[in-house]
mmCIF file of C-alpha atoms in Angstrom:
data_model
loop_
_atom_site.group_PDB
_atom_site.id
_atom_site.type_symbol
_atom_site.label_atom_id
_atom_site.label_comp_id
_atom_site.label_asym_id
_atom_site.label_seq_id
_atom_site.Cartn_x
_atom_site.Cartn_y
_atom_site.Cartn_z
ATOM 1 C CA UNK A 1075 0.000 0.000 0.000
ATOM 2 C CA UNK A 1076 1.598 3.267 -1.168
ATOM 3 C CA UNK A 1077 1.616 6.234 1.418
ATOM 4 C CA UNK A 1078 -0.955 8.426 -0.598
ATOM 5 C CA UNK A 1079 -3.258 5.819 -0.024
ATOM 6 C CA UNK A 1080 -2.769 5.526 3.758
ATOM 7 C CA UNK A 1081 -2.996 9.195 4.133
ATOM 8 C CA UNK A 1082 -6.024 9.270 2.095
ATOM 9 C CA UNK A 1083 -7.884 6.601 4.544
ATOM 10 C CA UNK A 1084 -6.188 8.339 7.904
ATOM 11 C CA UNK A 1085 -8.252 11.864 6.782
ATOM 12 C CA UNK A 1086 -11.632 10.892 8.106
ATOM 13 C CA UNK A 1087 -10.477 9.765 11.179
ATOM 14 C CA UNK A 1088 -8.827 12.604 12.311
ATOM 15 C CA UNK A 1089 -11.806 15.021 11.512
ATOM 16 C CA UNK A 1090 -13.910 12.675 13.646
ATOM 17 C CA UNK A 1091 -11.410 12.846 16.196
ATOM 18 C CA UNK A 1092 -11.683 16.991 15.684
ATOM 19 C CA UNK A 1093 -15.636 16.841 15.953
ATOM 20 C CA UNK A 1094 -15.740 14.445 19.273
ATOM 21 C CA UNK A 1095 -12.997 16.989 21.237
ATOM 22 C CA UNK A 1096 -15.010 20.049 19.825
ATOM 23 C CA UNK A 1097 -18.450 18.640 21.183
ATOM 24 C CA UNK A 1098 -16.826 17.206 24.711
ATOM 25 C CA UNK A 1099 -15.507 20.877 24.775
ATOM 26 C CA UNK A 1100 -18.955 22.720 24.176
ATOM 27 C CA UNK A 1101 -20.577 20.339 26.575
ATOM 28 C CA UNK A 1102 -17.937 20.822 29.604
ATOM 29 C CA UNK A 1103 -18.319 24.493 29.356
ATOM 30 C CA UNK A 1104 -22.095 24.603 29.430
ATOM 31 C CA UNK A 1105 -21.870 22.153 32.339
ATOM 32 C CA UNK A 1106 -19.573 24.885 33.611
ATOM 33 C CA UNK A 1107 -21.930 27.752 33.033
ATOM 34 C CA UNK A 1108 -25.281 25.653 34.677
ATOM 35 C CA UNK A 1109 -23.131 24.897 37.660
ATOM 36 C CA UNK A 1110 -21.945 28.787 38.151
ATOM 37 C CA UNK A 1111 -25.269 30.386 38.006
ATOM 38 C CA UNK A 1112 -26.361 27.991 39.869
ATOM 39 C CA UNK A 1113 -24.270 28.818 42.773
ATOM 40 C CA UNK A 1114 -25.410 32.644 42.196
ATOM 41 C CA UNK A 1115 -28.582 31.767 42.626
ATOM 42 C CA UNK A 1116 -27.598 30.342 46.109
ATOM 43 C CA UNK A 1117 -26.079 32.854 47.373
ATOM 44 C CA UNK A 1118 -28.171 35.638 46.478
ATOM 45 C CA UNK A 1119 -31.055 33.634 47.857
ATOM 46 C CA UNK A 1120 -29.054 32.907 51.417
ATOM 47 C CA UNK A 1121 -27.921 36.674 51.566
ATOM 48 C CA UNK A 1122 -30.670 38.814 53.020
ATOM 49 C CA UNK A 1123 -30.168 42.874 52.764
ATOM 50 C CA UNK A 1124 -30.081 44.992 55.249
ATOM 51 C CA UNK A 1125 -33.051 47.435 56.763
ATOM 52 C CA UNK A 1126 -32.830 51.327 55.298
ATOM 53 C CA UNK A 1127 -31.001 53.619 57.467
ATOM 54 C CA UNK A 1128 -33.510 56.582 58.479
ATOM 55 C CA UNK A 1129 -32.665 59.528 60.033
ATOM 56 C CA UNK A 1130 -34.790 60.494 62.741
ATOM 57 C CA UNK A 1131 -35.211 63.310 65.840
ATOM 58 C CA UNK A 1132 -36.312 62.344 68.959
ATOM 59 C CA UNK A 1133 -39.358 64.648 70.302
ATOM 60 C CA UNK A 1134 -41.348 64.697 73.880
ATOM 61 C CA UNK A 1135 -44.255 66.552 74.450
ATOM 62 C CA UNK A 1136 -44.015 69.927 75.808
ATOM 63 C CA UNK A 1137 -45.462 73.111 76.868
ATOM 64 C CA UNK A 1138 -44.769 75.940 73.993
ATOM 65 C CA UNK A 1139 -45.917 79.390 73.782
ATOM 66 C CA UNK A 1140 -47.378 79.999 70.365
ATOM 67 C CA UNK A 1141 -45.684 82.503 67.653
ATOM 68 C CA UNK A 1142 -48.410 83.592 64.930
ATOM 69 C CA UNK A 1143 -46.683 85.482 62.051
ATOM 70 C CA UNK A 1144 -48.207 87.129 58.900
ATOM 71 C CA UNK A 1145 -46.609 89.353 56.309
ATOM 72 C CA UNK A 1146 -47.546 93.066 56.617
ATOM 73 C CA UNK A 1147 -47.253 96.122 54.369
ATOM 74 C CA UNK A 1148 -45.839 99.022 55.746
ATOM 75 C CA UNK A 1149 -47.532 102.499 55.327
ATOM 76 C CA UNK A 1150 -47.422 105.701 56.250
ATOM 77 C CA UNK A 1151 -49.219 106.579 59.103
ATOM 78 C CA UNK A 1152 -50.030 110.648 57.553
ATOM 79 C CA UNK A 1153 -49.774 110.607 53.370
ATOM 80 C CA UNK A 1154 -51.520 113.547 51.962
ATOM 81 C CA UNK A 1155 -51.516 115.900 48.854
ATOM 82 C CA UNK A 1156 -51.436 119.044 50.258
ATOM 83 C CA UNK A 1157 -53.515 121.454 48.922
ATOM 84 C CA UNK A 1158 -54.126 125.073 48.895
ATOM 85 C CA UNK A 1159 -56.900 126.883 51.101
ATOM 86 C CA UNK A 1160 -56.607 129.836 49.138
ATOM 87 C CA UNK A 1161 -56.146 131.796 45.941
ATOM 88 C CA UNK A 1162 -53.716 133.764 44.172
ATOM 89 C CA UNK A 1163 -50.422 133.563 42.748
ATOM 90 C CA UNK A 1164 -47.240 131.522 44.288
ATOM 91 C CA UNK A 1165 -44.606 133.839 44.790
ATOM 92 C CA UNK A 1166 -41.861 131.441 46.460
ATOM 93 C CA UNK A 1167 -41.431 127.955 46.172
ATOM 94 C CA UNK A 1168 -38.917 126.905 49.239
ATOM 95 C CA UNK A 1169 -36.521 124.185 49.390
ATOM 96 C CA UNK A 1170 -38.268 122.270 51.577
ATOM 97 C CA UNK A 1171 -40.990 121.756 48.365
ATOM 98 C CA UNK A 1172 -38.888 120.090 46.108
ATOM 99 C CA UNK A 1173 -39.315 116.222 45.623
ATOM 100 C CA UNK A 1174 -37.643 113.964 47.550
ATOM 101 C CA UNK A 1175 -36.867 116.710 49.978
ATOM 102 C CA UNK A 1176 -36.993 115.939 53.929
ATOM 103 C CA UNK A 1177 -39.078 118.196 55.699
ATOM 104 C CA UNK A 1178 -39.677 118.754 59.318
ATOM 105 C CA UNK A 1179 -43.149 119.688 60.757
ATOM 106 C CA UNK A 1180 -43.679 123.495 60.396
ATOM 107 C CA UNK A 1181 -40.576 124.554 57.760
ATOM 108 C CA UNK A 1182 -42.005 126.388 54.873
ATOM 109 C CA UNK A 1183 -43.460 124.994 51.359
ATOM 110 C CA UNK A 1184 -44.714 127.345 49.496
ATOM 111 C CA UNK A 1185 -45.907 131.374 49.599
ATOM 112 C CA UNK A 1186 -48.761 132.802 48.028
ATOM 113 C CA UNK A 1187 -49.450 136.511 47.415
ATOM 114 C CA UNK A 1188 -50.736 137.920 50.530
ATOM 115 C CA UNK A 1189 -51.757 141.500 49.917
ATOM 116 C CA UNK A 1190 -55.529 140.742 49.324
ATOM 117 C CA UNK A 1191 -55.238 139.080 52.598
ATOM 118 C CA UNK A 1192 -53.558 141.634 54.591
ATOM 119 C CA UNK A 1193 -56.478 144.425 53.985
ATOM 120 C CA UNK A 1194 -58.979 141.871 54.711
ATOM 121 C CA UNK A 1195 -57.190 141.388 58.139
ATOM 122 C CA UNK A 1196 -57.346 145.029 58.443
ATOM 123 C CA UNK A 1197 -60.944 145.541 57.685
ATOM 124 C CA UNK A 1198 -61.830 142.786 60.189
ATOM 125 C CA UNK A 1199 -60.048 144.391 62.384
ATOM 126 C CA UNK A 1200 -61.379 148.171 62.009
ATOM 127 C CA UNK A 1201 -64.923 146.073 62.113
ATOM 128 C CA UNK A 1202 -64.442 144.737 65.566
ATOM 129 C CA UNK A 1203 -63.260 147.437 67.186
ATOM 130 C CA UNK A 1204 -66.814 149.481 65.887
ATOM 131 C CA UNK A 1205 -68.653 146.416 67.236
ATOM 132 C CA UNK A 1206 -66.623 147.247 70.561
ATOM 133 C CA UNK A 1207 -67.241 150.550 70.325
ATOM 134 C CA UNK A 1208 -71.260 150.445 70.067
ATOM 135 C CA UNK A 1209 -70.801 147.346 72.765
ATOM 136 C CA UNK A 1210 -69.857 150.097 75.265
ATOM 137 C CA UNK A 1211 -72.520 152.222 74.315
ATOM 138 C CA UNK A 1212 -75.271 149.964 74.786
ATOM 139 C CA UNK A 1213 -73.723 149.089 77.892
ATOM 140 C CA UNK A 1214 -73.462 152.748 78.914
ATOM 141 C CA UNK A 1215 -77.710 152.851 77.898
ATOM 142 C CA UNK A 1216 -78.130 150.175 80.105
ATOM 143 C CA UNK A 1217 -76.388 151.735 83.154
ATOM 144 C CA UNK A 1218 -78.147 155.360 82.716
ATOM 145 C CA UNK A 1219 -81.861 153.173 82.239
ATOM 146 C CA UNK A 1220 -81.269 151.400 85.444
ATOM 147 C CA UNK A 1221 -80.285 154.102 87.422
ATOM 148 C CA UNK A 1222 -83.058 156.222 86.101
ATOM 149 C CA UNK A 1223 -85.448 153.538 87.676
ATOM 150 C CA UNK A 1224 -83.230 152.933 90.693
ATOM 151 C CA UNK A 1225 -83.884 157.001 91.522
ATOM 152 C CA UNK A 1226 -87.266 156.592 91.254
ATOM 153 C CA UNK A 1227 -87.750 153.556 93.190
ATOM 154 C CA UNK A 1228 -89.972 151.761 90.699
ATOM 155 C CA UNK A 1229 -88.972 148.483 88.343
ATOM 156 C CA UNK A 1230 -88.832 149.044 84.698
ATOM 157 C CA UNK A 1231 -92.226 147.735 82.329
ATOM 158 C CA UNK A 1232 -89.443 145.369 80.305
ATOM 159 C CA UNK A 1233 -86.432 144.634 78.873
ATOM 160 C CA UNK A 1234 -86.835 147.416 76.054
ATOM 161 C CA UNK A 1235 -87.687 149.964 78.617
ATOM 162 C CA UNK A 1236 -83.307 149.413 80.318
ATOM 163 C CA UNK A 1237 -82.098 148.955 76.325
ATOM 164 C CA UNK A 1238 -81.377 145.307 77.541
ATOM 165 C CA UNK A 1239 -81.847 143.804 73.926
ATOM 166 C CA UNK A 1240 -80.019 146.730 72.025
ATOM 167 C CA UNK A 1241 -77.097 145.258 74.566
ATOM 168 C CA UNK A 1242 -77.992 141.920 72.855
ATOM 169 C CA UNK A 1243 -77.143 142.763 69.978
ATOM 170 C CA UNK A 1244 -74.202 144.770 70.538
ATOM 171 C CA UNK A 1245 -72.650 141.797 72.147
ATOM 172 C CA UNK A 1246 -73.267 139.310 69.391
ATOM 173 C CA UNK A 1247 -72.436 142.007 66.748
ATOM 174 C CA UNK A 1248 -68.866 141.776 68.692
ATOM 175 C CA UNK A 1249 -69.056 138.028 68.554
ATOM 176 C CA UNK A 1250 -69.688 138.370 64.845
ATOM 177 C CA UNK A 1251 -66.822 140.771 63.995
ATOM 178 C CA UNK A 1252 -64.281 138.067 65.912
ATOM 179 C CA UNK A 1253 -65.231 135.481 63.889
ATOM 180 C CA UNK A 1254 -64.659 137.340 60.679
ATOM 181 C CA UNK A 1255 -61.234 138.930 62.336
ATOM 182 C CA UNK A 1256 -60.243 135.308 62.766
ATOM 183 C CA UNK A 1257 -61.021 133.671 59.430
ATOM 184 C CA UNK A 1258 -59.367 136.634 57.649
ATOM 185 C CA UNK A 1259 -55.970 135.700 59.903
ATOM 186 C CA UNK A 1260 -56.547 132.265 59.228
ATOM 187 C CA UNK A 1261 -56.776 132.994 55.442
ATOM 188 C CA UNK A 1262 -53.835 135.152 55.759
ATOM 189 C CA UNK A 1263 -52.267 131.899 57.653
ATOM 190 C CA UNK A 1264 -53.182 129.692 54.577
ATOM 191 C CA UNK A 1265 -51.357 131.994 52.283
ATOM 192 C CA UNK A 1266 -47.624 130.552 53.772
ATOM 193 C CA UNK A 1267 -47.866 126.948 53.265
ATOM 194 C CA UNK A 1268 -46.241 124.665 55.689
ATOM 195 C CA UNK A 1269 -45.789 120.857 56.162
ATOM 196 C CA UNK A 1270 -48.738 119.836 58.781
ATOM 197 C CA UNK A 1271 -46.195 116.676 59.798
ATOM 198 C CA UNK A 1272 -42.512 115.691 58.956
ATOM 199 C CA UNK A 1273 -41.799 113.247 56.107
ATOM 200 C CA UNK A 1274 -40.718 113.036 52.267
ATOM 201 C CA UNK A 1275 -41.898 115.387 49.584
ATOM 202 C CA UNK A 1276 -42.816 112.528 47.008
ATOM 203 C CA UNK A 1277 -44.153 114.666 44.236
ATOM 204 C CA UNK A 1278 -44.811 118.522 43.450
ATOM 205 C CA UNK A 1279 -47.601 119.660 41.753
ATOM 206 C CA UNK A 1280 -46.880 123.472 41.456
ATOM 207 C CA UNK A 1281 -44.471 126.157 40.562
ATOM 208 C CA UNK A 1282 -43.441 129.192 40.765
ATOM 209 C CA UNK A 1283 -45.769 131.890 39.539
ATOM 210 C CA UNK A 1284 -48.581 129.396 38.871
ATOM 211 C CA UNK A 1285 -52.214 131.075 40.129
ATOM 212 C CA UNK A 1286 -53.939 128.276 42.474
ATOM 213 C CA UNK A 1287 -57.474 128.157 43.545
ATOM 214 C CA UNK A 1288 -58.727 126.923 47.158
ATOM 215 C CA UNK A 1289 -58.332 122.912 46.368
ATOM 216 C CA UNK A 1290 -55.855 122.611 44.211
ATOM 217 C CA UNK A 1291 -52.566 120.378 45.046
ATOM 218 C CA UNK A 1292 -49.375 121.526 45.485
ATOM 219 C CA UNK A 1293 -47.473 118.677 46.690
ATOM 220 C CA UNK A 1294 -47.398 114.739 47.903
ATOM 221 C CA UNK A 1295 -45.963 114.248 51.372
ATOM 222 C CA UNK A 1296 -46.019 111.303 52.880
ATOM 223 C CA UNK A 1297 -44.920 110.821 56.917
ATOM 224 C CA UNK A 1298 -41.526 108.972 57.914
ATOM 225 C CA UNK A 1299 -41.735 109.313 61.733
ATOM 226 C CA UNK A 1300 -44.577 106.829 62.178
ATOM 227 C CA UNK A 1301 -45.707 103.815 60.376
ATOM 228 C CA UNK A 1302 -48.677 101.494 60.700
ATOM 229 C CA UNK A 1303 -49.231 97.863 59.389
ATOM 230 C CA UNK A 1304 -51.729 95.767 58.680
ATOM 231 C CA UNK A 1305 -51.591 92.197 59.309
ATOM 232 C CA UNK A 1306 -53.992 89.810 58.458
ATOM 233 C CA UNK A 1307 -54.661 85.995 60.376
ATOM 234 C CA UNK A 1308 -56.815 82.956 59.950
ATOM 235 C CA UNK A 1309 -59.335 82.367 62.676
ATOM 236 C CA UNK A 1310 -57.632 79.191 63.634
ATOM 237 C CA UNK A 1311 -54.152 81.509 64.027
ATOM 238 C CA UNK A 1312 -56.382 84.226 65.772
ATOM 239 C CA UNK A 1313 -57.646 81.240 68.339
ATOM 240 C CA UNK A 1314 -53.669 80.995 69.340
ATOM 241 C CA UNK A 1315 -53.250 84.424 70.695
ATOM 242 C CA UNK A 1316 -53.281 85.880 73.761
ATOM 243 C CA UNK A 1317 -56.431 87.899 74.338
ATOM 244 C CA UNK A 1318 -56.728 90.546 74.570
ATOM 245 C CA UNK A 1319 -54.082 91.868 71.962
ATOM 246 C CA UNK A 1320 -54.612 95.653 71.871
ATOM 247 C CA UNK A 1321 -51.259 96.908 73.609
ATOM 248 C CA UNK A 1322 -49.101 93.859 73.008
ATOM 249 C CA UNK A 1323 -45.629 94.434 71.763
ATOM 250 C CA UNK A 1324 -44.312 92.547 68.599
ATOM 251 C CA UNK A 1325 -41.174 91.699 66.986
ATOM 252 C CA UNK A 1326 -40.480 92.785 63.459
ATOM 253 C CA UNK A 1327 -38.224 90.543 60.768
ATOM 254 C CA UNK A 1328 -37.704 91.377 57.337
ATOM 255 C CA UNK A 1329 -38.019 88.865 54.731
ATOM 256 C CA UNK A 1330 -34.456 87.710 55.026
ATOM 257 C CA UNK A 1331 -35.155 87.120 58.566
ATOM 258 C CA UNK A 1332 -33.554 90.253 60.348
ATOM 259 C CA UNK A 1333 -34.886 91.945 62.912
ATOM 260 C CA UNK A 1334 -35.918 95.342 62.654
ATOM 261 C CA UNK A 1335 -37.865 96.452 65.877
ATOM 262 C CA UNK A 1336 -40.860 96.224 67.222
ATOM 263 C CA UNK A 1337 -44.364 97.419 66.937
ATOM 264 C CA UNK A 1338 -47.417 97.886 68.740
ATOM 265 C CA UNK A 1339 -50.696 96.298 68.716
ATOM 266 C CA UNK A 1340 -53.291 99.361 68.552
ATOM 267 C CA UNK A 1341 -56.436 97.098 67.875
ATOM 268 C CA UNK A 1342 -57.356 93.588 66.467
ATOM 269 C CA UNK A 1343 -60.265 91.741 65.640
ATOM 270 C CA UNK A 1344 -63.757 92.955 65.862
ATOM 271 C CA UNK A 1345 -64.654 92.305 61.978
ATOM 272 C CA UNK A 1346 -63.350 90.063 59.127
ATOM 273 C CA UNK A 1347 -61.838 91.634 55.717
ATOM 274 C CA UNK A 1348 -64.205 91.353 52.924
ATOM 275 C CA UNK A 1349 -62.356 89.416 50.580
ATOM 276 C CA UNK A 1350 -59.960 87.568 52.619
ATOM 277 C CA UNK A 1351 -62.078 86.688 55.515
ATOM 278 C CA UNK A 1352 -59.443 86.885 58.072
ATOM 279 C CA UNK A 1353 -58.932 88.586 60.763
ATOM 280 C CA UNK A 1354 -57.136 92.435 60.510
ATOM 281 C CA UNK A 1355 -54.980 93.632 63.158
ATOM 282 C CA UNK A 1356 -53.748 96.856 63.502
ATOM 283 C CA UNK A 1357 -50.293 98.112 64.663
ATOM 284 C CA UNK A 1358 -48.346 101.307 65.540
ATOM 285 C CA UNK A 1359 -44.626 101.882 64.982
ATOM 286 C CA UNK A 1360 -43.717 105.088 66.670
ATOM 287 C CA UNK A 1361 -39.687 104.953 66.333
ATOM 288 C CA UNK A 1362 -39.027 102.996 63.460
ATOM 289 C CA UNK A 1363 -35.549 101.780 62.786
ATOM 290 C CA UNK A 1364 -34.134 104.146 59.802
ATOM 291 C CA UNK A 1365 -34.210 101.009 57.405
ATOM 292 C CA UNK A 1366 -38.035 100.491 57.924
ATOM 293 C CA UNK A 1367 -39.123 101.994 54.479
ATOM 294 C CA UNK A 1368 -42.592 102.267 53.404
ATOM 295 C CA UNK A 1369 -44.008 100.156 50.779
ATOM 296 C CA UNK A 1370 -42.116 97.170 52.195
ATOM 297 C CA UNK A 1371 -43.211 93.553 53.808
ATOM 298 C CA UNK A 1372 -42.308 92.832 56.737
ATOM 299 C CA UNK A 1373 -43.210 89.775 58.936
ATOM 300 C CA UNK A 1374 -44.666 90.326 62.057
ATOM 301 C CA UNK A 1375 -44.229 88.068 65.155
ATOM 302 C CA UNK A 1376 -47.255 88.228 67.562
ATOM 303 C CA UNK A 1377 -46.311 85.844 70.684
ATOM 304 C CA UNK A 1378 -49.327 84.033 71.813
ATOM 305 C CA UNK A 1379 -50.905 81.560 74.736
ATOM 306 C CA UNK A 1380 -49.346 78.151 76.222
ATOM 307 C CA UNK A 1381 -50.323 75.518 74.677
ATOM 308 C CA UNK A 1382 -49.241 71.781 76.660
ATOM 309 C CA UNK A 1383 -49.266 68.828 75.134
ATOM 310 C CA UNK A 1384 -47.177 69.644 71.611
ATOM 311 C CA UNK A 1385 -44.561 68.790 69.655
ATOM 312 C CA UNK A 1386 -42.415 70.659 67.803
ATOM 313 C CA UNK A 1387 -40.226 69.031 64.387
ATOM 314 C CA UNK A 1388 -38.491 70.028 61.515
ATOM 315 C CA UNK A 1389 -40.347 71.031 58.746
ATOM 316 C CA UNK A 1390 -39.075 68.680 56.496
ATOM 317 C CA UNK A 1391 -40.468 65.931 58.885
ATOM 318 C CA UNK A 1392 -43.704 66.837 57.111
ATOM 319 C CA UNK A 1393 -45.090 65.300 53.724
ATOM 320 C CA UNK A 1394 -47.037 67.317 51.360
ATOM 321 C CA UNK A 1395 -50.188 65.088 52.942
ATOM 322 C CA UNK A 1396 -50.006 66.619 56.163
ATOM 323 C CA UNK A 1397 -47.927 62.930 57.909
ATOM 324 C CA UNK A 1398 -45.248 62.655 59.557
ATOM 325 C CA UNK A 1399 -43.225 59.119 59.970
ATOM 326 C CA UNK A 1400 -41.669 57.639 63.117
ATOM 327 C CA UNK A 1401 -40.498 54.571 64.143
ATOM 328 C CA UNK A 1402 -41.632 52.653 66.894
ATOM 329 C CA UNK A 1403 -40.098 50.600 69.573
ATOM 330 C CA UNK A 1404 -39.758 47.253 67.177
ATOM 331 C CA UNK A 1405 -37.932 49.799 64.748
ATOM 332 C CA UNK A 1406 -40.875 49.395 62.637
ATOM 333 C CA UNK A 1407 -42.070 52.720 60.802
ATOM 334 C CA UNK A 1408 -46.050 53.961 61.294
ATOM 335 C CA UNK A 1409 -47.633 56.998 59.807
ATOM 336 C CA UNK A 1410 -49.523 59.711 61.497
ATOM 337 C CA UNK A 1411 -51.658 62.717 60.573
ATOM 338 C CA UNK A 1412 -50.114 65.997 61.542
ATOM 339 C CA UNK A 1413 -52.916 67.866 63.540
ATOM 340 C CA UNK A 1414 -50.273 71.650 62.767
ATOM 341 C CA UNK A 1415 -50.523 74.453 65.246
ATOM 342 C CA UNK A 1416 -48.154 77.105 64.013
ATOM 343 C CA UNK A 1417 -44.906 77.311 61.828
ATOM 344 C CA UNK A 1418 -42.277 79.539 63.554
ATOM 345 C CA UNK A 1419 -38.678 79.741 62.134
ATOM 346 C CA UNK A 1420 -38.404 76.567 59.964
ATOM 347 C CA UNK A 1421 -39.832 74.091 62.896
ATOM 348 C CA UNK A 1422 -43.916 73.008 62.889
ATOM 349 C CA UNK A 1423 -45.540 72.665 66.140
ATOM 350 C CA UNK A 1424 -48.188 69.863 66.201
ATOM 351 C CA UNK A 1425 -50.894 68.394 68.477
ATOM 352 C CA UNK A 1426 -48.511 65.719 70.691
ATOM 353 C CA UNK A 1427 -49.984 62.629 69.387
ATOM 354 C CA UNK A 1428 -51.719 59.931 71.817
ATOM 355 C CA UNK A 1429 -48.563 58.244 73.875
ATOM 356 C CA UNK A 1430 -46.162 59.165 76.530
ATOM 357 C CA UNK A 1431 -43.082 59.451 74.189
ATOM 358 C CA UNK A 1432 -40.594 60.282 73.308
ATOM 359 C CA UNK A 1433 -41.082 59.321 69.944
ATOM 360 C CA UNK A 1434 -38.172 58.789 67.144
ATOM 361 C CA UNK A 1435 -39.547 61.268 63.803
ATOM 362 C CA UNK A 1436 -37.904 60.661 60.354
ATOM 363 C CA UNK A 1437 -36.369 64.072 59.536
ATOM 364 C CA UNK A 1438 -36.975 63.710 55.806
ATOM 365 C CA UNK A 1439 -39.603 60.999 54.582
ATOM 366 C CA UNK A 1440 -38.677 58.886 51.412
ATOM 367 C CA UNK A 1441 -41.684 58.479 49.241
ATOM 368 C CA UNK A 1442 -40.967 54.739 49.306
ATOM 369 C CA UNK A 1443 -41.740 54.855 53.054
ATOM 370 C CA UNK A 1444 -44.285 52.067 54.059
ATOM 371 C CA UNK A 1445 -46.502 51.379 56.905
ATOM 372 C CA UNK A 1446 -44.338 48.597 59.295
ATOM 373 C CA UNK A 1447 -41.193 48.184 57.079
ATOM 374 C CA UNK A 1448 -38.073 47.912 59.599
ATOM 375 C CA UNK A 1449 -35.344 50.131 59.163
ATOM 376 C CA UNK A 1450 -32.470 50.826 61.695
ATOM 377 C CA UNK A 1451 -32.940 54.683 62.561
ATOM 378 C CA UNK A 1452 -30.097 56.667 62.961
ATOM 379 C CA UNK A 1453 -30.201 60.224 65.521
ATOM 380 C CA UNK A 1454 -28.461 63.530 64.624
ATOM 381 C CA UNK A 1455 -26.026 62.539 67.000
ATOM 382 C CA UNK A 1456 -24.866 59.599 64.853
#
């Protein structure tokens, strides 16, 4: 047998030989693969995971005095256009007119021609003294009438027969002429217009030269001694205070939360806004602090009653459904309804729920919170 022949018959054997290692090969490794995922399977199965870490607060119940706040704007307590009493033409305009000028009570605004004035001042006054003058001589009448009747020892028929009404009317003749000497000053006052309280010159109206008529405005001024807000409350918030409020001192925060001040409570209650229905209370501030500008919000802190039996937490222990979470003594968390008293400087102060306590609160719920899964809480103190 020649070697191409032996070759020739050796070929098929070695490709079967090929194709029995390849398939003994494919079969150990999926044997291989079955028997490593099955051991995953084992030991995922055998491996429990661990509870959630929460982070909670521990609370008691307590005593607390409330805090109501509301948002106020602040006004002016005086804000007036000023305008003229009388007529005629301005022949100053002062400094203390211009806008945005700072007057003080009493300094000069504005002077209008006077001369018409000044004669009626006059006249009233020539008037009076005339009234005077025939005063005395009905007085005089009088006398001489009396006496007359005094001599001869009888009483007069009536008043007419002593001049006793001609006296009448020489006295309220007098009364008359006062009057009219006193509105012509006053008139003769109006012409030299003055600010009626200290403040801010917001706006001007007139100038110099310009004829005005009794009524006609001249300037804006609004007051920056004393302020005045207006703060609104819910009943509920109303049924926290102390009452009654009128005289009670409160603190004032801006927005930011500084404090500027305080102000007083001049009256509260008695009706409900229109349009709000809440409750309106007023309040004074007599010496503001300079950066107390009007036109701006400001929050007002009213302190109220003692209230036992609360509980005060974070607000972000609070859902947007009104629960709070905590976990119980089997580390198991349960779900209550917040029954909210008041909000004071990022802490809520709730009804203390039924229970002795203290009780462990979740500072910031997980929406994947559920009623009785464990976790393993964790305090703020680690």
């Amino acid at each position: 047998m020649t070697d191409q022949t032996l070759e020739t018959q050796q070929r098929p054997t070695r490709q079967w030989l090929w194709i029995g290692l390849s398939l003994a090969l494919f079969v150990a490794i999926v044997m291989l693969l079955f028997d490593t995922e099955d051991t995953i399977d084992v030991q995922a199965t055998n491996t429990s995971r661990p509870p959630p870490t929460v982070s909670v607060v521990s609370v008691a119940p307590e005593t607390v005095q409330a805090r109501v706040s509301a948002f106020a704007e602040v006004r002016p307590r005086w804000d007036a256009e000023l305008r003229s009493a009388v007529s005629g033409r301005i022949t100053a305009v002062h400094s203390a007119a211009l806008a945005g000028a700072q007057v003080e009570q009493g300094d000069r605004l504005f002077s209008i021609e006077n001369a018409p004035y000044q004669s009626a001042v006059a006249a009233a006054e020539m008037e009076l003294e005339q009234a005077e003058l025939a005063l005395l001589r009905a007085q005089n009448n009088v006398t001489v009438a009396q006496r007359q009747f005094d001599r001869d020892e009888t009483e007069p028929p009536n008043e007419l027969a002593v001049n006793l009404p001609q006296l009448r009317i020489a006295e309220k003749t007098v009364a008359a002429a006062q009057a009219r000497l006193n509105a012509a000053r006053n008139e003769l006052k109006d012409a030299e217009v003055v600010a009626p309280f200290s403040g801010y010159v917001t706006h001007r109206f007139a100038s110099l030269g310009q004829t005005v008529s009794p009524g006609d405005v001249l300037i804006h001024l609004s007051d920056n001694r004393q302020f005045e807000l207006v703060a609104e409350f819910s009943q509920s918030d109303w049924a926290l205070l102390d009452h009654p409020i009128s005289g009670a001192t409160t603190d004032l925060t801006q927005r930011s939360g500084g404090s500027l001040g305080q102000a007083q409570v001049r009256r509260g209650g008695g009706f409900l806004d229109q349009n709000t229905r809440q409750v309106r209370v007023f309040l004074d501030v007599t010496n503001p602090d300079e950066r107390i500008l009007a036109g701006d919000f400001l929050q007002v802190h009213i302190p109220g009653r003692r209230i036992p039996d609360t509980v005060t937490l974070p607000e972000s222990a609070l859902t947007r459904a009104g629960y709070f979470w905590f976990v119980d003594d089997e580390d198991h968390l349960q779900r209550l309804s917040a029954n909210i008293l008041f909000r004071s400087e990022g802490a809520v102060t709730i009804l203390a729920p039924e229970g002795t306590g203290p009780w462990r609160v979740a500072r910031t719920p997980l929406a994947s919170f559920l009623p009785g899964q464990r976790v393993t809480p964790q305090s703020d103190g680690g």
